[in-house]
mmCIF file of C-alpha atoms in Angstrom:
data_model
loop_
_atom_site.group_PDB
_atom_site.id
_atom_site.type_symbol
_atom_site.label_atom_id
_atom_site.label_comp_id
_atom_site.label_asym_id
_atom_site.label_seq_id
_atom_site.Cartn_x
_atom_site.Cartn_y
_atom_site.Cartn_z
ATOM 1 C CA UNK V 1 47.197 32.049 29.271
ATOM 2 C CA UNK V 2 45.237 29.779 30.947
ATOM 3 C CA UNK V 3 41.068 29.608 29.268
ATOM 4 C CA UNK V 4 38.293 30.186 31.355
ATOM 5 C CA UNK V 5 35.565 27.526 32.070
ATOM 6 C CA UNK V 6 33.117 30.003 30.346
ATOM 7 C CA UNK V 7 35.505 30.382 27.039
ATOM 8 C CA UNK V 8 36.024 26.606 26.676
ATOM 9 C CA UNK V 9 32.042 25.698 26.687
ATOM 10 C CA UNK V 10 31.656 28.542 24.033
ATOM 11 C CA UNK V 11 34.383 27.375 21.955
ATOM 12 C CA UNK V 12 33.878 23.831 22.307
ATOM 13 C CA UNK V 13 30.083 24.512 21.574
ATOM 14 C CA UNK V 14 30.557 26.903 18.622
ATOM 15 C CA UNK V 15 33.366 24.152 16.793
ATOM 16 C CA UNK V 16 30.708 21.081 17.743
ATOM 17 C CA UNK V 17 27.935 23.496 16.007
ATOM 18 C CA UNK V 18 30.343 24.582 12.646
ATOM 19 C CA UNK V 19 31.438 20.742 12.486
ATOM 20 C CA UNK V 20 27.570 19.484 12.194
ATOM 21 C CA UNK V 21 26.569 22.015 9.518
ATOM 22 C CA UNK V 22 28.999 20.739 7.200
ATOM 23 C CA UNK V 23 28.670 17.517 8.179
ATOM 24 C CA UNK V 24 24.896 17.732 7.050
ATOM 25 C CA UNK V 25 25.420 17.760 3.621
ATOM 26 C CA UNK V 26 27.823 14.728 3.536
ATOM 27 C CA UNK V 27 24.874 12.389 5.249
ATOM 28 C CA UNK V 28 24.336 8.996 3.996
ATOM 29 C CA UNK V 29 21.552 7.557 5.883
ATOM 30 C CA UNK V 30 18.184 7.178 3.278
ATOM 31 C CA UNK V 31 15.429 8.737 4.601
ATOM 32 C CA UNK V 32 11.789 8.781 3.342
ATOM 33 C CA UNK V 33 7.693 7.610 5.159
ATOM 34 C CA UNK V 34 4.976 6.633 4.166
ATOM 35 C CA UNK V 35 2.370 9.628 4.726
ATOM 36 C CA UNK V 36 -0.614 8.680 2.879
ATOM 37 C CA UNK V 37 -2.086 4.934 1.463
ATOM 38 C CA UNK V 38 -5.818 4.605 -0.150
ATOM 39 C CA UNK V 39 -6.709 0.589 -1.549
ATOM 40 C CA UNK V 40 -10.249 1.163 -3.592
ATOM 41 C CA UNK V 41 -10.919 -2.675 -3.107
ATOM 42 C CA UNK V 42 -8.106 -3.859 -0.125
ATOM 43 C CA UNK V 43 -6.761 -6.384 -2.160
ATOM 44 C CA UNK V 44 -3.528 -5.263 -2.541
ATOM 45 C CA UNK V 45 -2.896 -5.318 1.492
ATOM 46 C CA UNK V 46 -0.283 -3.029 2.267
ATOM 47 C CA UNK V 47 2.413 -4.300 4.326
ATOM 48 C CA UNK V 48 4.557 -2.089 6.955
ATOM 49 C CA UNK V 49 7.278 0.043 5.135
ATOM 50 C CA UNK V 50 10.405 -1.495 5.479
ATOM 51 C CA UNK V 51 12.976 0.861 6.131
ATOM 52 C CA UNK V 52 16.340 -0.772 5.629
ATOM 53 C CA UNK V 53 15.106 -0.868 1.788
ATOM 54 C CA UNK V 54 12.834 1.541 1.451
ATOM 55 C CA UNK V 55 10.449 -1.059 0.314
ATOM 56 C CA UNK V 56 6.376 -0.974 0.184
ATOM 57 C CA UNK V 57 5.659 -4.602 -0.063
ATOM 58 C CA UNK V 58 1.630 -5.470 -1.168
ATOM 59 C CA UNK V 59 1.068 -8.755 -0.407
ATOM 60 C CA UNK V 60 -3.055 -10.122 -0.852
ATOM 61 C CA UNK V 61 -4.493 -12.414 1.141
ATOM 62 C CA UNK V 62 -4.289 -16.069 0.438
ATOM 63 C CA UNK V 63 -7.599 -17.307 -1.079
ATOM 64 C CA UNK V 64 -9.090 -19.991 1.152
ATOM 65 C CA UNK V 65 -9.330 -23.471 -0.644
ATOM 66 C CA UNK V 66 -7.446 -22.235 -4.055
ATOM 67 C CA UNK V 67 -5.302 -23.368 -5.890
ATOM 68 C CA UNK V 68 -1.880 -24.063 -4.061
ATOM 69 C CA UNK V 69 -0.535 -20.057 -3.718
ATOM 70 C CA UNK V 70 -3.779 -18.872 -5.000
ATOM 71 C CA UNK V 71 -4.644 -15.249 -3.516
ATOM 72 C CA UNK V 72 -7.982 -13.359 -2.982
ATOM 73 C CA UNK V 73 -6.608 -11.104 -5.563
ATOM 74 C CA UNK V 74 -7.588 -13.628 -8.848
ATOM 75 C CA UNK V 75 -9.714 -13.751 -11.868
ATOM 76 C CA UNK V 76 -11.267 -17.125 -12.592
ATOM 77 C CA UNK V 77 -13.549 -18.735 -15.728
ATOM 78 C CA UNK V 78 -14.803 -21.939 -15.398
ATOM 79 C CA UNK V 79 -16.597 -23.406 -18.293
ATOM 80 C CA UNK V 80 -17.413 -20.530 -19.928
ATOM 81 C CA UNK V 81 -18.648 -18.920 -16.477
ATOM 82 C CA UNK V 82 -16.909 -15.853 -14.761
ATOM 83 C CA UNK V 83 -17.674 -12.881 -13.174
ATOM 84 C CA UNK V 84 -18.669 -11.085 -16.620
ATOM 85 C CA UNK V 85 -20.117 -13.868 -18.921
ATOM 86 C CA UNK V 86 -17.205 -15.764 -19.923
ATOM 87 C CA UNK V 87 -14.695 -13.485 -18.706
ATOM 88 C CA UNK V 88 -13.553 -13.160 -15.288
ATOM 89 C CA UNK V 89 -12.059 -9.697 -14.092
ATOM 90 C CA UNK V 90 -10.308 -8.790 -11.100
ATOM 91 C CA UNK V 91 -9.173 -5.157 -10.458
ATOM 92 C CA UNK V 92 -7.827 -2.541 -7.886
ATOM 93 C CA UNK V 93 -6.214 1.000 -7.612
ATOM 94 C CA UNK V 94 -3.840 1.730 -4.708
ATOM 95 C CA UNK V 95 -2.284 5.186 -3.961
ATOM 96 C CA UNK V 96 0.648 6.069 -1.638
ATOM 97 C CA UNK V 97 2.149 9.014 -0.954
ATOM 98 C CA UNK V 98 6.467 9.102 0.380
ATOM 99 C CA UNK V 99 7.444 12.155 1.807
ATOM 100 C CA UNK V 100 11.232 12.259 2.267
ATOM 101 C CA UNK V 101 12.658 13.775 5.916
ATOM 102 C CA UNK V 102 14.285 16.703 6.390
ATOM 103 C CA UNK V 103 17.307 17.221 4.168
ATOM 104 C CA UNK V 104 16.443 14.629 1.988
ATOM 105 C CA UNK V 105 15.148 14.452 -1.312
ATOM 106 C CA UNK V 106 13.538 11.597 -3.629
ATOM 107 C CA UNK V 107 15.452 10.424 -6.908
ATOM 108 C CA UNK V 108 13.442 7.684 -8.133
ATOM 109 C CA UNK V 109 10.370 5.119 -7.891
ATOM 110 C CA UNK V 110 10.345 1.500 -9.063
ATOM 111 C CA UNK V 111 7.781 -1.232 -9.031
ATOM 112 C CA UNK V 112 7.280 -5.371 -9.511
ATOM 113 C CA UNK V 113 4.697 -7.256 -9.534
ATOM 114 C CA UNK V 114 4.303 -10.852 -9.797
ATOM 115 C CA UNK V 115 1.571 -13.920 -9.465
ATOM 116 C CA UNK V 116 0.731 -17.097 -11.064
ATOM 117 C CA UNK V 117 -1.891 -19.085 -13.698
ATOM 118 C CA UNK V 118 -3.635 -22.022 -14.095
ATOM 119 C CA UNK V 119 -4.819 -22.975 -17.782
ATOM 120 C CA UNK V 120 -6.570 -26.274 -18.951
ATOM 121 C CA UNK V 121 -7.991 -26.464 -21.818
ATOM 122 C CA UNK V 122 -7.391 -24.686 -25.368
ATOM 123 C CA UNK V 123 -10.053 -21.965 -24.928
ATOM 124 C CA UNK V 124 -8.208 -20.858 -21.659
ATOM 125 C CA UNK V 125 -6.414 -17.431 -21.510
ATOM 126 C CA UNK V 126 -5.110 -15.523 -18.899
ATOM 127 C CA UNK V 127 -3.897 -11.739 -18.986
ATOM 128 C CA UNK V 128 -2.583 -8.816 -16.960
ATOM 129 C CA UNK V 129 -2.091 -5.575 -17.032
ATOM 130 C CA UNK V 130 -2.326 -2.269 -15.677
ATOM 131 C CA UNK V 131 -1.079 1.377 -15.261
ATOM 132 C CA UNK V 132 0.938 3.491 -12.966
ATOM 133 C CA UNK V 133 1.271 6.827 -12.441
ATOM 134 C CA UNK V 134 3.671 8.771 -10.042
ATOM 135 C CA UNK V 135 3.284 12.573 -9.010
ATOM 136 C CA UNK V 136 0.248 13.054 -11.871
ATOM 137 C CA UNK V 137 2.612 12.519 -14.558
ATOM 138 C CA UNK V 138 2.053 10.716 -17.534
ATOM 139 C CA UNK V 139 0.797 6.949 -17.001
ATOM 140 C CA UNK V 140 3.308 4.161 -17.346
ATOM 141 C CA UNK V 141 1.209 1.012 -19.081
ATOM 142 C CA UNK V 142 1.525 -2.313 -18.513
ATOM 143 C CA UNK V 143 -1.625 -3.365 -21.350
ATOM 144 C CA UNK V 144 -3.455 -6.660 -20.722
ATOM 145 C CA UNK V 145 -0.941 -9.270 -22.468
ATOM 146 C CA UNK V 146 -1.624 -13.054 -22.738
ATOM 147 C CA UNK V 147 0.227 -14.731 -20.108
ATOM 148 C CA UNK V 148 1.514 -18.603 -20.268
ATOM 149 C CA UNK V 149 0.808 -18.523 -24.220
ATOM 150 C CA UNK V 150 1.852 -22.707 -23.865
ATOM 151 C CA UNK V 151 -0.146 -23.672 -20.576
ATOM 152 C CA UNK V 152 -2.794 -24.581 -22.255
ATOM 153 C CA UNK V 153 -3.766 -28.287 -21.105
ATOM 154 C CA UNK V 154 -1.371 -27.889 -18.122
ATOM 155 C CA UNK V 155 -2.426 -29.027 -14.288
ATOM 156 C CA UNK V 156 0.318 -27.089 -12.574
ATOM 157 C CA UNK V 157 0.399 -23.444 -11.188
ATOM 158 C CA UNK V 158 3.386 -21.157 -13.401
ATOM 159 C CA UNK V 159 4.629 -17.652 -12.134
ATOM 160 C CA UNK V 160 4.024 -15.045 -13.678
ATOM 161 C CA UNK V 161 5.736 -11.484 -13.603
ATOM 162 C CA UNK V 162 4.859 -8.066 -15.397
ATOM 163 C CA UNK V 163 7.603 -5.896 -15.781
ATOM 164 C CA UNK V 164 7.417 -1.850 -16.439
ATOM 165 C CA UNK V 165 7.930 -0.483 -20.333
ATOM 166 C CA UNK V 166 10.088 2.481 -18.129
ATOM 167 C CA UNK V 167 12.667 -0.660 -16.557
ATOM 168 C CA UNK V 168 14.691 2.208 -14.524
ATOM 169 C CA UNK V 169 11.990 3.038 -12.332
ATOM 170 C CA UNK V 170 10.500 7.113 -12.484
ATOM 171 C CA UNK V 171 12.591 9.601 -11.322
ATOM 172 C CA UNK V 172 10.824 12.275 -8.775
ATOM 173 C CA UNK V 173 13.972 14.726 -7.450
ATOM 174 C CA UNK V 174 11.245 15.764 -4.675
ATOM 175 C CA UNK V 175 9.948 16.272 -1.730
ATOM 176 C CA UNK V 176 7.200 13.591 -1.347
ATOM 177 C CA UNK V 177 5.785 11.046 -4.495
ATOM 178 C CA UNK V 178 2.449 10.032 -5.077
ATOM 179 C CA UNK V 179 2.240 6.413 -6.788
ATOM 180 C CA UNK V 180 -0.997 4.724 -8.095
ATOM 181 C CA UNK V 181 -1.186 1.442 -9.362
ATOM 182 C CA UNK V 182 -4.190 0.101 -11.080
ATOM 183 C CA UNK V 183 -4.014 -3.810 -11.801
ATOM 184 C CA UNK V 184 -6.650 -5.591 -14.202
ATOM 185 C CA UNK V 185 -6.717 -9.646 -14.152
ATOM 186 C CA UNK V 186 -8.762 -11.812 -16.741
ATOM 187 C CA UNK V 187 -9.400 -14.820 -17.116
ATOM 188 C CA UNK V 188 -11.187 -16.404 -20.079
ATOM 189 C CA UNK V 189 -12.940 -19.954 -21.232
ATOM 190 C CA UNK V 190 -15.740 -20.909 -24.194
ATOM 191 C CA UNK V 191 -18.998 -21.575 -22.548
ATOM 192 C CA UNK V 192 -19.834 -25.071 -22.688
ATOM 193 C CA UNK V 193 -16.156 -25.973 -22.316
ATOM 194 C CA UNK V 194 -14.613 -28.207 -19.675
ATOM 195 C CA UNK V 195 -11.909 -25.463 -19.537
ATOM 196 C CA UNK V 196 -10.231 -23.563 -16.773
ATOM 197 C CA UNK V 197 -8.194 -20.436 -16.392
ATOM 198 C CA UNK V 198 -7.298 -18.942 -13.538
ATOM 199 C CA UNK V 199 -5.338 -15.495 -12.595
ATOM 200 C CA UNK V 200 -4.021 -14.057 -9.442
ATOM 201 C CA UNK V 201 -1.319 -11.693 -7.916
ATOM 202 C CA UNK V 202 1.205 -12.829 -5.047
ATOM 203 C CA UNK V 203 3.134 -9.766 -4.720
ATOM 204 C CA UNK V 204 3.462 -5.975 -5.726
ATOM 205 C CA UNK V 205 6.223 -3.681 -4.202
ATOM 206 C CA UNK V 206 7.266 -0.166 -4.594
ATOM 207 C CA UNK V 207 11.260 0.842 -3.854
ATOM 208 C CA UNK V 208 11.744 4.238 -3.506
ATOM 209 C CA UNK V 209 15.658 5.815 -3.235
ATOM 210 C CA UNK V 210 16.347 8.997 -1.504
ATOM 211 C CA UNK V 211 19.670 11.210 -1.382
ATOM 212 C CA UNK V 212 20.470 13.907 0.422
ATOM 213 C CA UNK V 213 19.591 17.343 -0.645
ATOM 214 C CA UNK V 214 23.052 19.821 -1.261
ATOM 215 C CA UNK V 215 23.694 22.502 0.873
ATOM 216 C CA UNK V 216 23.365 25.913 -1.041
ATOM 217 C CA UNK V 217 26.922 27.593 -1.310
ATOM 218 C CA UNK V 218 25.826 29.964 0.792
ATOM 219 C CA UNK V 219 25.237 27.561 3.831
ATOM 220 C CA UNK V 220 28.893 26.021 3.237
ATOM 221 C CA UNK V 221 30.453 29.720 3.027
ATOM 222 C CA UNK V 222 28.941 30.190 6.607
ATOM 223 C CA UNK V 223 29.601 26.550 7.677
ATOM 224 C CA UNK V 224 33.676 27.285 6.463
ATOM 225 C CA UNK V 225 33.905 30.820 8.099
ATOM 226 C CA UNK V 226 32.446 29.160 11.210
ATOM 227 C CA UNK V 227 35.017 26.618 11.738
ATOM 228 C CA UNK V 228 37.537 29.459 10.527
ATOM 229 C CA UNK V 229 36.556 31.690 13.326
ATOM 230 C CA UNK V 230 36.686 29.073 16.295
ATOM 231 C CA UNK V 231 39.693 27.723 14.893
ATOM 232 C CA UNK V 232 41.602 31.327 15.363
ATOM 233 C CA UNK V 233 39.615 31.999 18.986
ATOM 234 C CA UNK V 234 40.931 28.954 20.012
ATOM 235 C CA UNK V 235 44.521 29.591 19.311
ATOM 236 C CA UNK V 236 44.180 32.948 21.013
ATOM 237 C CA UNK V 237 42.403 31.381 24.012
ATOM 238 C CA UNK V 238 45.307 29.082 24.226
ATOM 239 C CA UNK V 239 48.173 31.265 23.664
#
């Protein structure tokens, strides 16, 4: 028996319809935005998402007339002078909020940050630390620690990286994720000294990973009966 027009656009419509709805749950393409970003101070300067890795990338502003890689985000004491007495401080709190697309979920959050130092001098100390918090939870610490403990008397800029005491990142399972980061710098010398330290941040980025969210059985019940049903209508349209 020969199919109508009619019965072939139904059928071929119904099995394109069955074969998507299963097909949903098998997707493999990351999804996630950025929906919401706050900087208290700007210095963290936000750069676009990057969606091929699902990076945030903070990169601040180069400091005019620095030191070679130097950024506006710094801490300085020079001879015993810096923004509070003999200590210089630096410090900002960003917040960003990833919301995941439609049938996808978020598994986990992970952050870096890195920057460099300059120390001359044996009263010079440099230190960094900070906090971050996803979805309200409890804060992850990163507590001011000395960095470059064997700078001292040294000319040259060193990198510098703070790492997370939670290494495999946080893990959300969610619908959206709402980091903050708040970063201290200092920067110390004696007064009277002929001492500098210096403190600053090149780089901070969030990675977020996303996975799709399972079908309930339900869903794949229908989705099987579907492609069950056009399967036999098709054999009777064609017999």
């Amino acid at each position: 028996m020969k199919k109508s027009p009619a019965k072939q656009r139904f059928l071929a419509a119904a099995l394109a319809g069955a074969s998507l709805l299963v097909a949903g749950a098998n997707a493999s393409a990351a999804g996630v935005s950025v929906t919401a970003l706050s900087d208290v101070f700007g210095l963290f300067n936000a750069q676009p998402f990057d969606t091929s890795t699902n990076t945030l990338a903070f990169i601040p502003e180069t400091a005019p007339g620095g030191f070679p890689g130097a950024t506006v985000f710094e801490a300085a004491s020079l001879a015993g002078l810096g923004s509070l007495g003999s200590l210089g401080v630096v410090y900002d709190t960003v917040s960003v909020t990833f919301t995941a697309d439609p049938g996808m979920k978020i598994t986990t959050v992970g952050f870096f940050e890195k920057g460099g130092y300059v120390r001359q001098g044996d009263s010079a100390a440099t230190y960094a630390g900070g906090s971050i918090v996803v979805n309200g939870g409890t804060p992850t610490t990163f507590v001011p620690v000395p960095i470059g403990t064997n700078a001292q008397g040294t000319a040259g800029v060193t990198d510098w990286d703070v790492g997370l005491t939670n290494p495999v990142g946080f893990v959300v399972n969610g619908d959206t994720a709402t980091v903050v980061i708040t970063n201290i710098l200092a920067a110390i010398t004696a007064p009277g000294s002929q001492d500098v330290a210096l403190i600053w941040k090149n780089l901070a980025a969030l990675r977020v990973e996303v996975a799709p969210v399972p079908l309930p059985p339900a869903l794949w019940m229908l989705g099987s009966a579907l492609v069950g049903l056009v399967t036999v209508g098709r054999r009777k349209a064609e017999g």
